[in-house]
Structures are given as structure tokens and as C-alpha cells.
Tab-separated table of C-alpha atoms in Angstrom:
chain	number	residue	atom	x	y	z
A	243	MET	CA	-45.388	7.250	-30.632
A	244	ASN	CA	-41.880	8.422	-29.772
A	245	LEU	CA	-40.733	9.313	-26.278
A	246	PRO	CA	-39.696	12.957	-25.681
A	247	ALA	CA	-36.122	13.924	-26.584
A	248	SER	CA	-35.483	15.030	-22.987
A	249	SER	CA	-35.720	11.392	-21.855
A	250	TYR	CA	-33.146	10.091	-24.354
A	251	PRO	CA	-30.465	8.074	-22.482
A	252	THR	CA	-27.155	9.871	-21.883
A	253	GLU	CA	-25.253	6.659	-22.607
A	254	LEU	CA	-26.080	3.474	-24.470
A	255	LYS	CA	-24.172	0.491	-23.086
A	256	THR	CA	-25.941	-2.686	-24.179
A	257	ARG	CA	-27.581	-3.982	-27.333
A	258	GLU	CA	-30.882	-3.629	-25.496
A	259	ASP	CA	-30.124	0.070	-24.859
A	260	TYR	CA	-29.479	0.622	-28.574
A	261	ASP	CA	-32.633	-1.238	-29.590
A	262	PHE	CA	-34.704	0.640	-26.994
A	263	ALA	CA	-33.442	3.988	-28.320
A	264	ARG	CA	-34.147	2.940	-31.920
A	265	GLN	CA	-37.639	1.709	-31.134
A	266	ASN	CA	-38.728	4.544	-28.831
A	267	PHE	CA	-37.081	7.758	-30.013
A	268	ASP	CA	-36.931	9.826	-33.158
A	269	PHE	CA	-34.274	8.779	-35.677
A	270	SER	CA	-32.522	12.161	-35.365
A	271	LEU	CA	-31.690	11.271	-31.739
A	272	TRP	CA	-30.317	7.757	-32.151
A	273	LYS	CA	-28.714	8.158	-35.593
A	274	LYS	CA	-25.350	9.324	-34.201
A	275	ASP	CA	-25.163	6.471	-31.689
A	276	TRP	CA	-25.933	3.809	-34.284
A	277	ARG	CA	-23.519	5.399	-36.771
A	278	ALA	CA	-20.800	5.257	-34.097
A	279	LEU	CA	-21.178	1.458	-34.070
A	280	LEU	CA	-19.704	1.387	-37.588
A	281	PHE	CA	-16.308	2.382	-36.194
A	282	CYS	CA	-15.129	-1.042	-35.109
A	283	LYS	CA	-11.543	-1.415	-36.305
A	284	THR	CA	-8.181	-1.044	-34.614
A	285	TRP	CA	-4.481	-1.373	-35.444
A	286	ARG	CA	-2.831	-4.616	-34.256
A	287	THR	CA	0.944	-5.043	-34.385
A	288	THR	CA	1.916	-8.072	-36.453
A	289	LYS	CA	5.711	-7.715	-36.858
A	290	THR	CA	8.694	-5.690	-35.762
A	291	SER	CA	11.798	-5.574	-37.944
A	292	ASP	CA	15.080	-3.734	-38.464
A	293	SER	CA	14.352	-3.422	-42.206
A	294	LEU	CA	11.429	-2.990	-44.582
A	295	ASP	CA	12.062	-6.416	-46.141
A	296	GLY	CA	8.998	-8.644	-45.876
A	297	LEU	CA	6.760	-5.970	-44.343
A	298	ILE	CA	3.366	-5.333	-45.931
A	299	GLN	CA	1.930	-1.920	-46.836
A	300	ASP	CA	-1.524	-1.993	-48.416
A	301	SER	CA	-5.108	-0.991	-47.705
A	302	THR	CA	-5.187	-3.029	-44.481
A	303	HIS	CA	-1.541	-2.816	-43.374
A	304	ARG	CA	0.749	0.032	-42.410
A	305	VAL	CA	4.396	0.279	-41.428
A	306	ILE	CA	5.548	2.728	-38.797
A	307	LYS	CA	9.171	3.808	-38.646
A	308	ASN	CA	10.644	4.219	-35.176
A	309	GLN	CA	13.846	6.250	-34.824
A	310	SER	CA	15.778	5.893	-31.578
A	311	PRO	CA	19.376	6.324	-30.432
A	312	ALA	CA	19.753	2.556	-30.892
A	313	GLY	CA	18.784	2.845	-34.560
A	314	VAL	CA	15.796	2.454	-36.835
A	315	SER	CA	13.103	-0.167	-36.465
A	316	TYR	CA	9.844	-0.768	-38.300
A	317	VAL	CA	6.517	-1.966	-36.927
A	318	GLU	CA	3.978	-3.602	-39.232
A	319	GLN	CA	0.369	-3.242	-38.151
A	320	GLU	CA	-2.833	-4.712	-39.564
A	321	TYR	CA	-6.217	-2.947	-39.523
A	322	VAL	CA	-8.528	-5.533	-37.927
A	323	ASP	CA	-11.886	-5.836	-36.226
A	324	ASP	CA	-11.653	-4.643	-32.635
A	325	PRO	CA	-13.067	-7.478	-30.511
A	326	SER	CA	-13.930	-4.950	-27.790
A	327	ALA	CA	-15.916	-2.684	-30.154
A	328	LYS	CA	-19.600	-2.531	-29.199
A	329	ILE	CA	-20.749	-3.780	-32.606
A	330	ASN	CA	-18.726	-6.970	-32.122
A	331	LEU	CA	-19.844	-7.413	-28.521
A	332	PHE	CA	-23.463	-7.079	-29.684
A	333	GLY	CA	-22.994	-9.690	-32.425
A	334	LEU	CA	-23.828	-7.255	-35.214
A	335	THR	CA	-22.081	-6.632	-38.522
A	336	GLN	CA	-21.426	-3.305	-40.200
A	337	GLU	CA	-23.847	-4.304	-42.956
A	338	GLU	CA	-26.627	-5.004	-40.430
A	339	VAL	CA	-26.091	-1.636	-38.744
A	340	LYS	CA	-25.996	0.078	-42.117
A	341	GLN	CA	-29.304	-1.547	-43.143
A	342	ILE	CA	-30.961	-0.486	-39.861
A	343	LEU	CA	-29.821	3.093	-40.465
A	344	ILE	CA	-30.965	3.104	-44.106
A	345	ALA	CA	-34.351	1.614	-43.165
A	346	ALA	CA	-34.778	4.502	-40.702
A	347	GLY	CA	-33.988	7.093	-43.385
A	348	ASP	CA	-30.211	7.490	-43.367
A	349	SER	CA	-28.415	8.156	-46.635
A	350	ALA	CA	-26.778	5.084	-48.171
A	351	ASP	CA	-24.264	7.339	-49.957
A	352	GLU	CA	-23.253	9.078	-46.711
A	353	LEU	CA	-22.892	5.754	-44.922
A	354	ASN	CA	-20.794	4.316	-47.752
A	355	GLU	CA	-18.519	7.376	-47.619
A	356	LEU	CA	-18.313	7.115	-43.843
A	357	MET	CA	-17.434	3.423	-43.983
A	358	LYS	CA	-14.926	4.024	-46.774
A	359	LYS	CA	-13.106	6.626	-44.696
A	360	GLU	CA	-13.204	4.445	-41.620
A	361	GLY	CA	-12.649	1.117	-43.293
A	362	TYR	CA	-9.363	1.553	-45.064
A	363	ALA	CA	-5.982	1.816	-43.498
A	364	ASN	CA	-4.747	4.410	-45.972
A	365	ALA	CA	-7.135	6.943	-44.445
A	366	VAL	CA	-4.746	7.248	-41.506
A	367	THR	CA	-1.489	5.705	-42.737
A	368	SER	CA	1.542	7.894	-43.117
A	369	GLU	CA	4.117	7.334	-45.825
A	370	ILE	CA	7.072	5.220	-44.850
A	371	VAL	CA	10.559	6.511	-45.517
A	372	LYS	CA	12.373	4.176	-47.919
A	373	ASN	CA	16.006	3.321	-47.318
A	374	ASP	CA	18.249	6.231	-48.290
A	375	THR	CA	22.008	6.495	-48.133
A	376	SER	CA	21.959	10.029	-46.730
A	377	GLU	CA	21.463	10.230	-42.949
A	378	GLU	CA	20.578	13.921	-43.233
A	379	VAL	CA	17.854	13.201	-45.803
A	380	THR	CA	16.556	10.320	-43.700
A	381	ALA	CA	16.400	12.535	-40.612
A	382	LYS	CA	14.530	15.282	-42.512
A	383	GLN	CA	12.103	12.757	-43.971
A	384	ALA	CA	11.516	11.161	-40.555
A	385	GLU	CA	10.748	14.579	-39.065
A	386	LEU	CA	8.430	15.366	-41.986
A	387	ASP	CA	6.700	11.978	-41.628
A	388	ALA	CA	6.125	12.517	-37.919
A	389	LYS	CA	4.608	15.974	-38.464
A	390	TYR	CA	2.485	14.696	-41.357
A	391	ALA	CA	1.225	11.668	-39.414
A	392	ALA	CA	0.327	13.836	-36.412
A	393	SER	CA	-1.551	16.327	-38.601
A	394	LYS	CA	-3.430	13.604	-40.465
A	395	ALA	CA	-4.287	11.721	-37.275
A	396	GLU	CA	-5.709	14.868	-35.667
A	397	LEU	CA	-7.749	15.684	-38.773
A	398	TYR	CA	-8.923	12.083	-39.038
A	399	ASN	CA	-10.165	12.202	-35.432
A	400	GLN	CA	-11.964	15.471	-36.147
A	401	TYR	CA	-13.480	13.942	-39.302
A	402	VAL	CA	-14.764	10.926	-37.365
A	403	ASP	CA	-16.243	13.216	-34.708
A	404	ALA	CA	-17.964	15.287	-37.398
A	405	ALA	CA	-19.236	12.119	-39.090
A	406	ILE	CA	-20.654	10.800	-35.839
A	407	HIS	CA	-22.488	14.087	-35.363
A	408	ALA	CA	-23.584	14.212	-39.025
A	409	ASP	CA	-21.799	17.549	-39.490
A	410	THR	CA	-21.263	17.387	-43.247
A	411	GLU	CA	-20.004	20.974	-43.478
A	412	THR	CA	-17.139	20.223	-41.105
A	413	GLN	CA	-16.460	16.931	-42.906
A	414	GLU	CA	-16.057	18.757	-46.239
A	415	SER	CA	-13.792	21.346	-44.627
A	416	ILE	CA	-11.614	18.600	-43.136
A	417	LYS	CA	-11.435	16.777	-46.494
A	418	ASN	CA	-10.143	19.990	-48.084
A	419	LEU	CA	-7.563	20.437	-45.310
A	420	MET	CA	-6.416	16.827	-45.745
A	421	ALA	CA	-5.948	17.401	-49.484
A	422	GLN	CA	-3.889	20.524	-48.759
A	423	ILE	CA	-1.748	18.646	-46.232
A	424	ASP	CA	-1.210	15.813	-48.732
A	425	ALA	CA	-0.095	18.278	-51.433
A	426	GLN	CA	2.222	20.096	-49.023
A	427	TYR	CA	3.665	16.803	-47.791
A	428	ASP	CA	4.380	15.648	-51.361
A	429	ALA	CA	6.135	18.937	-52.130
A	430	ASP	CA	8.139	18.908	-48.879
A	431	TYR	CA	9.066	15.232	-49.322
A	432	ALA	CA	10.281	15.836	-52.887
A	433	ALA	CA	12.330	18.795	-51.639
A	434	THR	CA	14.194	16.567	-49.125
A	435	LYS	CA	15.347	14.335	-51.991
A	436	GLU	CA	16.615	17.243	-54.077
A	437	LYS	CA	18.988	18.596	-51.471
């Protein structure tokens, strides 16, 4: 017998809180809180350099270009488990949380899509500007990169919020917007090279 929705806790802080909610309330109430546990990664700076040489860009690494009056620098970051994420503090793994959600009736396909979006660095990584001899082109590309990264980061945050709240309609809308931004970015980036 489930407890009434009106008594659902406003905040879950401990593993015991999460287990209590799961064991005593309807799945529709605790689903969003348990899904939120899947988001347990963060960017950690691994290197700073004046050039791209030796820096890694792949599914778990990104490079951020910093432009300042002193010149250009690059920061390499790795997408790693966040030791302060609740899932890690509770001693759980993403797979364990996923299995709990599936056992309660969550969609394995939705969870896989959610984890795919959250789990790979390229979901939020902006393109890095390669070395170019033209300062004007480099400046235009840096401005374009900054606008693109800001747009993608905002949409990514909205996507995560929609995913946490199981709002699939908003998620689809955001995916379409991201595809449009990617296409526009590619066109704008190509245009900077032509001039």
C-alpha cells in the first residue's frame, strides 16, 4: 500500500530517503528523483597549454579555447565521475539505478537514450578552432564558437531538466533545435573560412 502523494518528501538527501520513497510511494512520484541520480559526471581540467599539440578531443575529453589580451590558451578537460554526486556518495552505480528503475516499470530505451545524452562529452562539447594564419578568421571563429557553445549548453540544460521530469515532448523539441543549431553552426563556420 502506497502512502498518499501529498506526503511525498520535498527533498531526498540520503540513500535511506531514496529507498523510503521507492518503497512507500507510487513509481510516478519517485521516478524523476531516481532518474536524476544517473547524472553523475563532471568536467575536470587535466591540462592547460598554449597550443593544441598533445591535447585530447574524444568522447570523454574536450578542449576549450580561451582568448585573452595576453593571447590564446587551451584547456583540456576530461568527463569523469563526480565524487560529490549523490549516486557516488550512496555507493550505487548507474547500472544499479537503471535496473531499479526498469524493475519499477521505466522504459529501458528511454533510460539508454538519457544515459547516452548524459554520458558522452560530445553532447556538450563545442568545436575547437584549429590553428589558422588569419587573425580575422580566428576572431570570427572564436566568436562563433562562444555563441554556439552557449546555445548548446543552454539547450543541454533544458534537455536534462525535461529528461528529469520525463517531458518527452520537450526533449524532442530540444533535439530538433540542437540539430538546427548544429546545421547553422556548420554553415557559419564554413563561411568564415571562405572569406
